[in-house]
PDB file of C-alpha atoms in Angstrom:
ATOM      1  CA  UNK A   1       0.000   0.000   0.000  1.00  0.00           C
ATOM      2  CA  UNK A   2       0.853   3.140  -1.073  1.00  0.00           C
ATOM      3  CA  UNK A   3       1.866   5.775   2.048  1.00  0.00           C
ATOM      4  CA  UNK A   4       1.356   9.441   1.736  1.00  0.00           C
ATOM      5  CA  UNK A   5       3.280  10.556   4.305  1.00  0.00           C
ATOM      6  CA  UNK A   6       0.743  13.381   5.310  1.00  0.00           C
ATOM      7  CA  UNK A   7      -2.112  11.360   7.134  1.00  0.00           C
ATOM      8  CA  UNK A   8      -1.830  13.146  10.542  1.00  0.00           C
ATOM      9  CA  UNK A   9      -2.626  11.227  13.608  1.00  0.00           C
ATOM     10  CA  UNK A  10      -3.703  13.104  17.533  1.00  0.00           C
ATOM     11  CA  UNK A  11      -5.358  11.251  20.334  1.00  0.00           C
ATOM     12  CA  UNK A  12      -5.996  12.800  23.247  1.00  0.00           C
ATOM     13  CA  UNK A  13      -7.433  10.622  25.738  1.00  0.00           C
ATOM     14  CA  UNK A  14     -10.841   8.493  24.138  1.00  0.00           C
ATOM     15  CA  UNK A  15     -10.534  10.975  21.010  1.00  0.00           C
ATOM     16  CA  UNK A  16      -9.022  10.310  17.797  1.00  0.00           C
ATOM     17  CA  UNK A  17      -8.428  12.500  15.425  1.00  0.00           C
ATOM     18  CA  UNK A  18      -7.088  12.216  11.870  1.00  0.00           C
ATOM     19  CA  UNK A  19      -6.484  14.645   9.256  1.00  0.00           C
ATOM     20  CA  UNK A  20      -5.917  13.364   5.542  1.00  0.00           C
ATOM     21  CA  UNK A  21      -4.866  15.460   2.285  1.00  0.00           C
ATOM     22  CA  UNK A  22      -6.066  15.551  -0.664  1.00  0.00           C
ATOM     23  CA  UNK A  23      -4.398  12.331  -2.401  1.00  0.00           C
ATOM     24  CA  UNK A  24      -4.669  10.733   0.547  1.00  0.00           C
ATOM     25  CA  UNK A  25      -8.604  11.673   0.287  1.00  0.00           C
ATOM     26  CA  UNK A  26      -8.418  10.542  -3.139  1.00  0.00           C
ATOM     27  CA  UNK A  27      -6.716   7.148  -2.635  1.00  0.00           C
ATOM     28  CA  UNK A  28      -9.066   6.416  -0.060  1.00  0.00           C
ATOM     29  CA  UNK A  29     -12.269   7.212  -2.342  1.00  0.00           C
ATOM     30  CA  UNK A  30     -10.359   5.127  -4.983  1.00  0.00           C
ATOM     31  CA  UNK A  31      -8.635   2.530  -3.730  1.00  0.00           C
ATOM     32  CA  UNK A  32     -10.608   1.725  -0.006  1.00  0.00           C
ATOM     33  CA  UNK A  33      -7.620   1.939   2.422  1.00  0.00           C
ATOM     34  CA  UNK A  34      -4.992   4.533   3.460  1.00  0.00           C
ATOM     35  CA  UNK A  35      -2.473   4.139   5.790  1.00  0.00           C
ATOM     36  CA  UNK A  36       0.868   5.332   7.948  1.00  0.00           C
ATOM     37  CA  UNK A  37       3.313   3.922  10.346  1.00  0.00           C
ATOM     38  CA  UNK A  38       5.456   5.566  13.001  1.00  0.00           C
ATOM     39  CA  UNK A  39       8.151   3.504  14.012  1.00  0.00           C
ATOM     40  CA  UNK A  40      10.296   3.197  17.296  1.00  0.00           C
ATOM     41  CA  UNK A  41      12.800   1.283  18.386  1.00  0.00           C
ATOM     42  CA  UNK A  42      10.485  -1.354  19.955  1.00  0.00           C
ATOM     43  CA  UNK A  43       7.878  -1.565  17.490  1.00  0.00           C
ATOM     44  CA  UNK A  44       5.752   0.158  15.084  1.00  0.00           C
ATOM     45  CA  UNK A  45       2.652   1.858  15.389  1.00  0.00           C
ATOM     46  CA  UNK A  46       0.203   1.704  12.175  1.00  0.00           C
ATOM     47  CA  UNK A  47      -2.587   3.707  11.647  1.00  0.00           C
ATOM     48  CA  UNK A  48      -5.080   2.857   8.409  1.00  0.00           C
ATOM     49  CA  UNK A  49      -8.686   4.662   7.602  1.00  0.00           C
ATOM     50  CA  UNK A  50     -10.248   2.159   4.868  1.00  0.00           C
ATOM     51  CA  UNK A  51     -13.969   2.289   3.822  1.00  0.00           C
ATOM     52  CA  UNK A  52     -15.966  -1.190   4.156  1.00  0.00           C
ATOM     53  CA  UNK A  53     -19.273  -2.344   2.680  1.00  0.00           C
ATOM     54  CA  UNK A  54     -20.387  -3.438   5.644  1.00  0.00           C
ATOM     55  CA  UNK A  55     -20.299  -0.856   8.028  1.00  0.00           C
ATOM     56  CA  UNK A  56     -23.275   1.619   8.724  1.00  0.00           C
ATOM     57  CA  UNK A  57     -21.148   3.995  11.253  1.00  0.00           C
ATOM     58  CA  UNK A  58     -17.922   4.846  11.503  1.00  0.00           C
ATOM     59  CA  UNK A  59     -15.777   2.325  14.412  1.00  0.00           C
ATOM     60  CA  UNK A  60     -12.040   2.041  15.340  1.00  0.00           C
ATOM     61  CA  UNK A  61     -10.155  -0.954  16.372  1.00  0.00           C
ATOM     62  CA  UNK A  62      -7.040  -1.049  18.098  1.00  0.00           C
ATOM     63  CA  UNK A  63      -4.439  -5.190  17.310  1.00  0.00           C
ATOM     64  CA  UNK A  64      -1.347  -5.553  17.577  1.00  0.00           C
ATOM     65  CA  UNK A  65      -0.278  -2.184  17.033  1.00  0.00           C
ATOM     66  CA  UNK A  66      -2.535  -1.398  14.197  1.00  0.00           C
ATOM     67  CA  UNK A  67      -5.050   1.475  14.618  1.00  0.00           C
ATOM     68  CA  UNK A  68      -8.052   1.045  12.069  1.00  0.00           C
ATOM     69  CA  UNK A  69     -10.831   3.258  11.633  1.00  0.00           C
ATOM     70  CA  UNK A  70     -13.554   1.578   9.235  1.00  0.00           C
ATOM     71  CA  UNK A  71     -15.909   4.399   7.234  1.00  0.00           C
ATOM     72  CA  UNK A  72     -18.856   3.001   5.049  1.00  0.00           C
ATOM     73  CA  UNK A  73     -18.131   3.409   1.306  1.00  0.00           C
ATOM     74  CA  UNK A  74     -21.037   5.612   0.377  1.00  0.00           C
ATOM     75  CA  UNK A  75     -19.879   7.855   3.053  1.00  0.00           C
ATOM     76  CA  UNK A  76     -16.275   7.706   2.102  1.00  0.00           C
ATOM     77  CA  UNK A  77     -17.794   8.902  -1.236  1.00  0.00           C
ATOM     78  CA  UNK A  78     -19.701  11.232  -0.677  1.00  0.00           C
ATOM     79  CA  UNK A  79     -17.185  13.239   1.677  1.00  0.00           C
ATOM     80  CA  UNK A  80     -14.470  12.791  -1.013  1.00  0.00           C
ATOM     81  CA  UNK A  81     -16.576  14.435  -3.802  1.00  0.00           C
ATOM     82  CA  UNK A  82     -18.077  17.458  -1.427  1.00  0.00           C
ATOM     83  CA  UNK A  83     -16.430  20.585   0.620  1.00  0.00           C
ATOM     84  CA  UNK A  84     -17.806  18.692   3.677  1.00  0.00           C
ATOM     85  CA  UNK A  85     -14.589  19.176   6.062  1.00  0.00           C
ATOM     86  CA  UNK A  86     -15.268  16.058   8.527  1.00  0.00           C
ATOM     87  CA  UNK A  87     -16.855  12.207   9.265  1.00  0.00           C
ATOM     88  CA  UNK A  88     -17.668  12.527  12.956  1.00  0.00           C
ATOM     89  CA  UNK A  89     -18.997   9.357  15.127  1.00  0.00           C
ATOM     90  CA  UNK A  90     -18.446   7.578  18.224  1.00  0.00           C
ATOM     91  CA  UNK A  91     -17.580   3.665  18.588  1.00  0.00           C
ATOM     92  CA  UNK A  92     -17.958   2.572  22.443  1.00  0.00           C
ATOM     93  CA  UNK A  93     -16.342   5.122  24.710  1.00  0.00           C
ATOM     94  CA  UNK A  94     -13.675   6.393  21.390  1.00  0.00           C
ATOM     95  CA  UNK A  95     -14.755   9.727  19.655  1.00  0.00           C
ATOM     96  CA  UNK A  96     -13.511  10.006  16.403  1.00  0.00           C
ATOM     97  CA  UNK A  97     -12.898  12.578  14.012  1.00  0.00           C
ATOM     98  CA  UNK A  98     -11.870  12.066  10.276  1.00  0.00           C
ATOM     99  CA  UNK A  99     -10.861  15.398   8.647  1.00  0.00           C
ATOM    100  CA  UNK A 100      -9.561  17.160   5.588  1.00  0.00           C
ATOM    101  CA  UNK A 101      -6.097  18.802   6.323  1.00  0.00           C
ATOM    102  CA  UNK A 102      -6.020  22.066   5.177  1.00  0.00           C
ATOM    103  CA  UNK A 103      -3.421  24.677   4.541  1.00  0.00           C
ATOM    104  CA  UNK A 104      -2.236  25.997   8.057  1.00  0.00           C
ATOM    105  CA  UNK A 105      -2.761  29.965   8.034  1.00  0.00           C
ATOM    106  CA  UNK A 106      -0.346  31.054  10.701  1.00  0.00           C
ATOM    107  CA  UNK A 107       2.808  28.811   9.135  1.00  0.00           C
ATOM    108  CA  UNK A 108       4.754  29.876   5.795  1.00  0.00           C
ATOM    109  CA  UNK A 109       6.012  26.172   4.886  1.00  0.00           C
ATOM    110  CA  UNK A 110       4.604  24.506   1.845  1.00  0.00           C
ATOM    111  CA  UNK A 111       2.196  21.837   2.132  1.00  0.00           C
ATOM    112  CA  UNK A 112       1.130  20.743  -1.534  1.00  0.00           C
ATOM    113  CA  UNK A 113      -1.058  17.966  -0.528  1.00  0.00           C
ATOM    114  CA  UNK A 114      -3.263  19.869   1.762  1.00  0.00           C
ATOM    115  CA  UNK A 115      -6.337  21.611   0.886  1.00  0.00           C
ATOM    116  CA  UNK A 116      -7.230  25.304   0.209  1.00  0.00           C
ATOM    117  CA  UNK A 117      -8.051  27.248   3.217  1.00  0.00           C
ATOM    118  CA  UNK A 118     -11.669  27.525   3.268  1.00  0.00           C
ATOM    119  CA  UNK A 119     -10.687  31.030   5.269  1.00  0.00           C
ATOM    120  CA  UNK A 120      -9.027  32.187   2.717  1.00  0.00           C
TER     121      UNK A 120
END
């Protein structure tokens, strides 16, 4: 699988957050899965959005160091083809957030992949 290297990953106690760019948004519209890795010297830690068939909400799963949030298909669709910014839901006690990463407007450094400021 094909990593991006701009999928952006925050939890903060039972909230996860991630923010993908536009390929990334594309890839997962196309292709059903995204994914990233962080590794340390012990392990690695994975983190992978795909959208599945047979899912009605959005849920996250945490094995053997994987992090996977499932999104139905339609939905993944529909939110790659629109200006909607986020997929919000909640699986158990976990809050998660699925965003579009856009252009920071405070920081001067490039980031190609990310989308046009809506504030802008």
């Amino acid at each position: 699988m094909q990593s991006y290297r701009q999928m952006k990953l925050r939890l903060q106690g039972n909230s996860l957050r991630l923010r993908l760019g536009r390929s990334e948004v594309a890839h997962l519209a196309e292709s059903g899965a995204v994914e990233e890795s962080a590794a340390f010297q012990t392990g690695t830690l994975t983190y992978r959005v795909e959208s599945c068939l047979q899912n009605a909400t959005l849920e996250a799963a945490f094995k053997d160091g994987t992090i996977v949030v499932r999104i139905p298909a339609q939905t993944v669709r529909t939110w790659a083809s629109t200006d909607e910014v986020g997929l919000y839901g909640q699986d158990g006690g976990m809050r998660i957030a699925i965003e579009k990463d856009f252009r920071c407007l405070t920081r001067a450094e490039e980031e190609p992949d990310a989308f046009p400021h809506p504030n802008v």
